[in-house]
Protein backbone atom coordinates (compact mmCIF):
# COMPACT_ATOMS: atom_id res chain seq x y z
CA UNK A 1 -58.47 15.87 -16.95
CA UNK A 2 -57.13 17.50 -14.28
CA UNK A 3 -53.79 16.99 -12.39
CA UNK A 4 -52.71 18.20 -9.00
CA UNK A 5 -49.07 19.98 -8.57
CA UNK A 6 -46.53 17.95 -7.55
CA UNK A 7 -46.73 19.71 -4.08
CA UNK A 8 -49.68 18.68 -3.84
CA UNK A 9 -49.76 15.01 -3.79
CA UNK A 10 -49.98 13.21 -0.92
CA UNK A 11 -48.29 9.53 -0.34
CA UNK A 12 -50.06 7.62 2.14
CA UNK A 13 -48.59 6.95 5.58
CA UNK A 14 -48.48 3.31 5.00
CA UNK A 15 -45.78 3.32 2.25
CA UNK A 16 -43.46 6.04 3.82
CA UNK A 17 -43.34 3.85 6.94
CA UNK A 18 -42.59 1.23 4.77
CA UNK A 19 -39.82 2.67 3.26
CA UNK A 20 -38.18 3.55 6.22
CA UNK A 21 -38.42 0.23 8.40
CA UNK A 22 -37.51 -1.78 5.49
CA UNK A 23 -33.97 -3.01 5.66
CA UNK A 24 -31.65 -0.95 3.63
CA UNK A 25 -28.46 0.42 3.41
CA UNK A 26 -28.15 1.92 6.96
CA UNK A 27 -29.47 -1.12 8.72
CA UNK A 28 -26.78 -3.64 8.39
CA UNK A 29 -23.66 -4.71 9.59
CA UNK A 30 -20.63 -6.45 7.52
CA UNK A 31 -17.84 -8.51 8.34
CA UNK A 32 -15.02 -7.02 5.71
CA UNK A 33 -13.20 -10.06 5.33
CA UNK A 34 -16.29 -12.23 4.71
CA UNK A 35 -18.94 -10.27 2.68
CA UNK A 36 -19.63 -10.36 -0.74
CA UNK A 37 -20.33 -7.75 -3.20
CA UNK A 38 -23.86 -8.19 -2.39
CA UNK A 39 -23.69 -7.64 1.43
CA UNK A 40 -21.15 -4.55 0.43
CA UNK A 41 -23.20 -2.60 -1.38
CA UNK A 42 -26.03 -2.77 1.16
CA UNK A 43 -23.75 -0.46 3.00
CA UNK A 44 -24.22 3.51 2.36
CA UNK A 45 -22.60 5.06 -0.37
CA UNK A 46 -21.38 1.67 -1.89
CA UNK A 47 -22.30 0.67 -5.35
CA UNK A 48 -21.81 -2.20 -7.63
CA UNK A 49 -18.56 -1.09 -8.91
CA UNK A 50 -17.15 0.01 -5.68
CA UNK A 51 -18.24 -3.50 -3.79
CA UNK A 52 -16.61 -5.43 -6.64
CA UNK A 53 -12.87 -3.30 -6.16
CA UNK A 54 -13.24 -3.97 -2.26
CA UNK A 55 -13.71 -7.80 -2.79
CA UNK A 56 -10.77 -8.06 -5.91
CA UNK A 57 -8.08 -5.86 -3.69
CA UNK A 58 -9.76 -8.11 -0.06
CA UNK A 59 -8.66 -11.22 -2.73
CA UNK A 60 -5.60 -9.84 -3.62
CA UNK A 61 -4.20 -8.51 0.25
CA UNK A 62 -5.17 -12.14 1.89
CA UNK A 63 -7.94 -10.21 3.96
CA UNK A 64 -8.22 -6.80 5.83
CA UNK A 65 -6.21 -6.76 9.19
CA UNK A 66 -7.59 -2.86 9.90
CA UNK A 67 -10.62 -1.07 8.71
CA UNK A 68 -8.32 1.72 7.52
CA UNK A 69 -7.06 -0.32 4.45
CA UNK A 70 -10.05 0.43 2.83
CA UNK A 71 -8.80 3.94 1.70
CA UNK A 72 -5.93 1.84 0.08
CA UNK A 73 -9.05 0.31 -2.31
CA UNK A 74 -9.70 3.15 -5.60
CA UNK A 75 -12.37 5.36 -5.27
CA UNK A 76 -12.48 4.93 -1.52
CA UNK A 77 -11.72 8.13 0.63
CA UNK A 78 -11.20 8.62 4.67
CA UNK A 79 -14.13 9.72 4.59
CA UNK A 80 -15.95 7.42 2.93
CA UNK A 81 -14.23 4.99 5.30
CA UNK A 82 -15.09 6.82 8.70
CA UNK A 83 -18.51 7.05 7.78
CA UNK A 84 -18.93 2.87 7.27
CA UNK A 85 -16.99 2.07 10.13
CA UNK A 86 -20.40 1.51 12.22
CA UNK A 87 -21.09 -0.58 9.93
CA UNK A 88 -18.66 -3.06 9.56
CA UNK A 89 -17.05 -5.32 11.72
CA UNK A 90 -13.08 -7.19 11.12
CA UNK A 91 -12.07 -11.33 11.89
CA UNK A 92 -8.41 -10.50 11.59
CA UNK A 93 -7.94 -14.82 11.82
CA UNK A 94 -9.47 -14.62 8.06
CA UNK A 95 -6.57 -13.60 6.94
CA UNK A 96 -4.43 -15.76 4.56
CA UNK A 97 -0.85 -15.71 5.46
CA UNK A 98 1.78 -16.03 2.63
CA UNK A 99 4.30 -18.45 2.86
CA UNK A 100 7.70 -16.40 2.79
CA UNK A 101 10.09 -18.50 2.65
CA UNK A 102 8.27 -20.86 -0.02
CA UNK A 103 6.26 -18.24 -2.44
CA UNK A 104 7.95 -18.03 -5.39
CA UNK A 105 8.33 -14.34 -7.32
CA UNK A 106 4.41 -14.79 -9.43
CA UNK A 107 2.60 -15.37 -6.13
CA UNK A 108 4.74 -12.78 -4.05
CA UNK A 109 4.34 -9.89 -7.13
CA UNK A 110 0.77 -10.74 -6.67
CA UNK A 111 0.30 -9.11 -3.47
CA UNK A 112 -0.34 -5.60 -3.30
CA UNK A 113 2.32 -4.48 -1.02
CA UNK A 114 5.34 -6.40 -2.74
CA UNK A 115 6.20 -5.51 -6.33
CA UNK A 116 8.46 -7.45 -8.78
CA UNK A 117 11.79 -5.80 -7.90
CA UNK A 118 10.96 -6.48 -4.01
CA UNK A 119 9.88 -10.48 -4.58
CA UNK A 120 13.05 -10.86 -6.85
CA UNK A 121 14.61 -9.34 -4.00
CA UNK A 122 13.16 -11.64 -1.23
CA UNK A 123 13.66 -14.33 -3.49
CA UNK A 124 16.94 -14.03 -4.38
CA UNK A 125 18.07 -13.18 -0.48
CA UNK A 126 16.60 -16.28 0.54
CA UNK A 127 18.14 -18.41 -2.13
CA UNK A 128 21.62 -16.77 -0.89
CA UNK A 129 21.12 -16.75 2.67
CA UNK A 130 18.67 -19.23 3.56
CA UNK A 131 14.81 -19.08 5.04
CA UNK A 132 13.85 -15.82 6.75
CA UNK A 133 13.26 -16.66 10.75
CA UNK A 134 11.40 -13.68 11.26
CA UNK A 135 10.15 -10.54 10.21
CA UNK A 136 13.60 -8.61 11.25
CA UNK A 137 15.39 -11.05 9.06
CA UNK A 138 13.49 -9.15 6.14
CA UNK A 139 15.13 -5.83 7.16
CA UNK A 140 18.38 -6.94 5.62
CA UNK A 141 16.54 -7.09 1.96
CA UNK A 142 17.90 -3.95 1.03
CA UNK A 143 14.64 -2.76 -1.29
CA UNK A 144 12.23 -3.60 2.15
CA UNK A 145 11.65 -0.22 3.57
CA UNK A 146 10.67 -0.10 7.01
CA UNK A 147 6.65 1.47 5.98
CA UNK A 148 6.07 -2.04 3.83
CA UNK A 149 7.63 -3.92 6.27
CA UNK A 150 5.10 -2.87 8.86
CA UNK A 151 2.46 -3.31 6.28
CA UNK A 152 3.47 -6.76 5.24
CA UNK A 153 4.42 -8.10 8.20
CA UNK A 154 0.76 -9.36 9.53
CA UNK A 155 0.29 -11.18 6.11
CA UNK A 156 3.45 -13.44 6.68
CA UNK A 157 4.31 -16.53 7.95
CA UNK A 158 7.86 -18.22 8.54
């Protein structure tokens, strides 16, 4: 028996040019706030894992309102992000808006951008002062900084 090096193989044209027009992971384009882990990890560099933790925190935010959340997602880097933004395209009007002055403290803690102490908070102000009008009513909540409030304040509705 006798085997050729390695080197020395040849693959024939037919399945290299197969291989590279088949659709793969550089070939498609995503809607964020639609996909599901399937269409995610068709995208470079995405895996399983990493395509289930982009759906769970999409679930958990209401929906994307800027490509650059991503990086907020674990394991995802800016330039991880940078390098799928050709790929991927963003319906803002996905979004689910939450109910502020009807959400009670377990479905405001839920979100990722309001903690316990913060829906207590909200909570609590509203139930002293009455329903938030808008988002600068929210500045008077004395744990709302000003960097959540301009995270949060696309997700709301009064």
């Amino acid at each position: 028996i006798s085997i050729a090096p390695k080197d020395a193989i040849t693959t024939p044209a037919s399945s290299v040019l197969l291989h590279e027009t088949r659709p793969g992971k550089s070939m498609v384009r995503v809607e964020i706030n639609a996909a599901d882990t399937l269409q995610l990890e068709s995208l470079p560099n995405i895996g399983f894992g990493l395509a289930r933790r982009i759906v769970k925190y999409r679930e958990a935010l209401g929906g994307f309102i800027s490509l650059k959340q991503l990086c907020e997602v674990y394991g995802i880097r800016s330039t991880l992000t940078d390098s799928l933004m050709p790929y991927l395209t963003l319906d803002a009007s996905q979004v689910r808006k939450i109910r502020i002055n009807e959400e009670d403290i377990e479905v405001l803690k839920k979100h990722p951008y309001i903690k316990y102490r913060l829906a207590s908070a909200l909570v609590n102000y509203r139930k002293q002062h009455g329903p938030f009008q808008s988002v600068g009513d929210l500045r008077k909540v004395i744990l709302m900084d000003e960097a959540t409030l301009e995270k949060l304040a696309p997700y709301l509705s009064f």
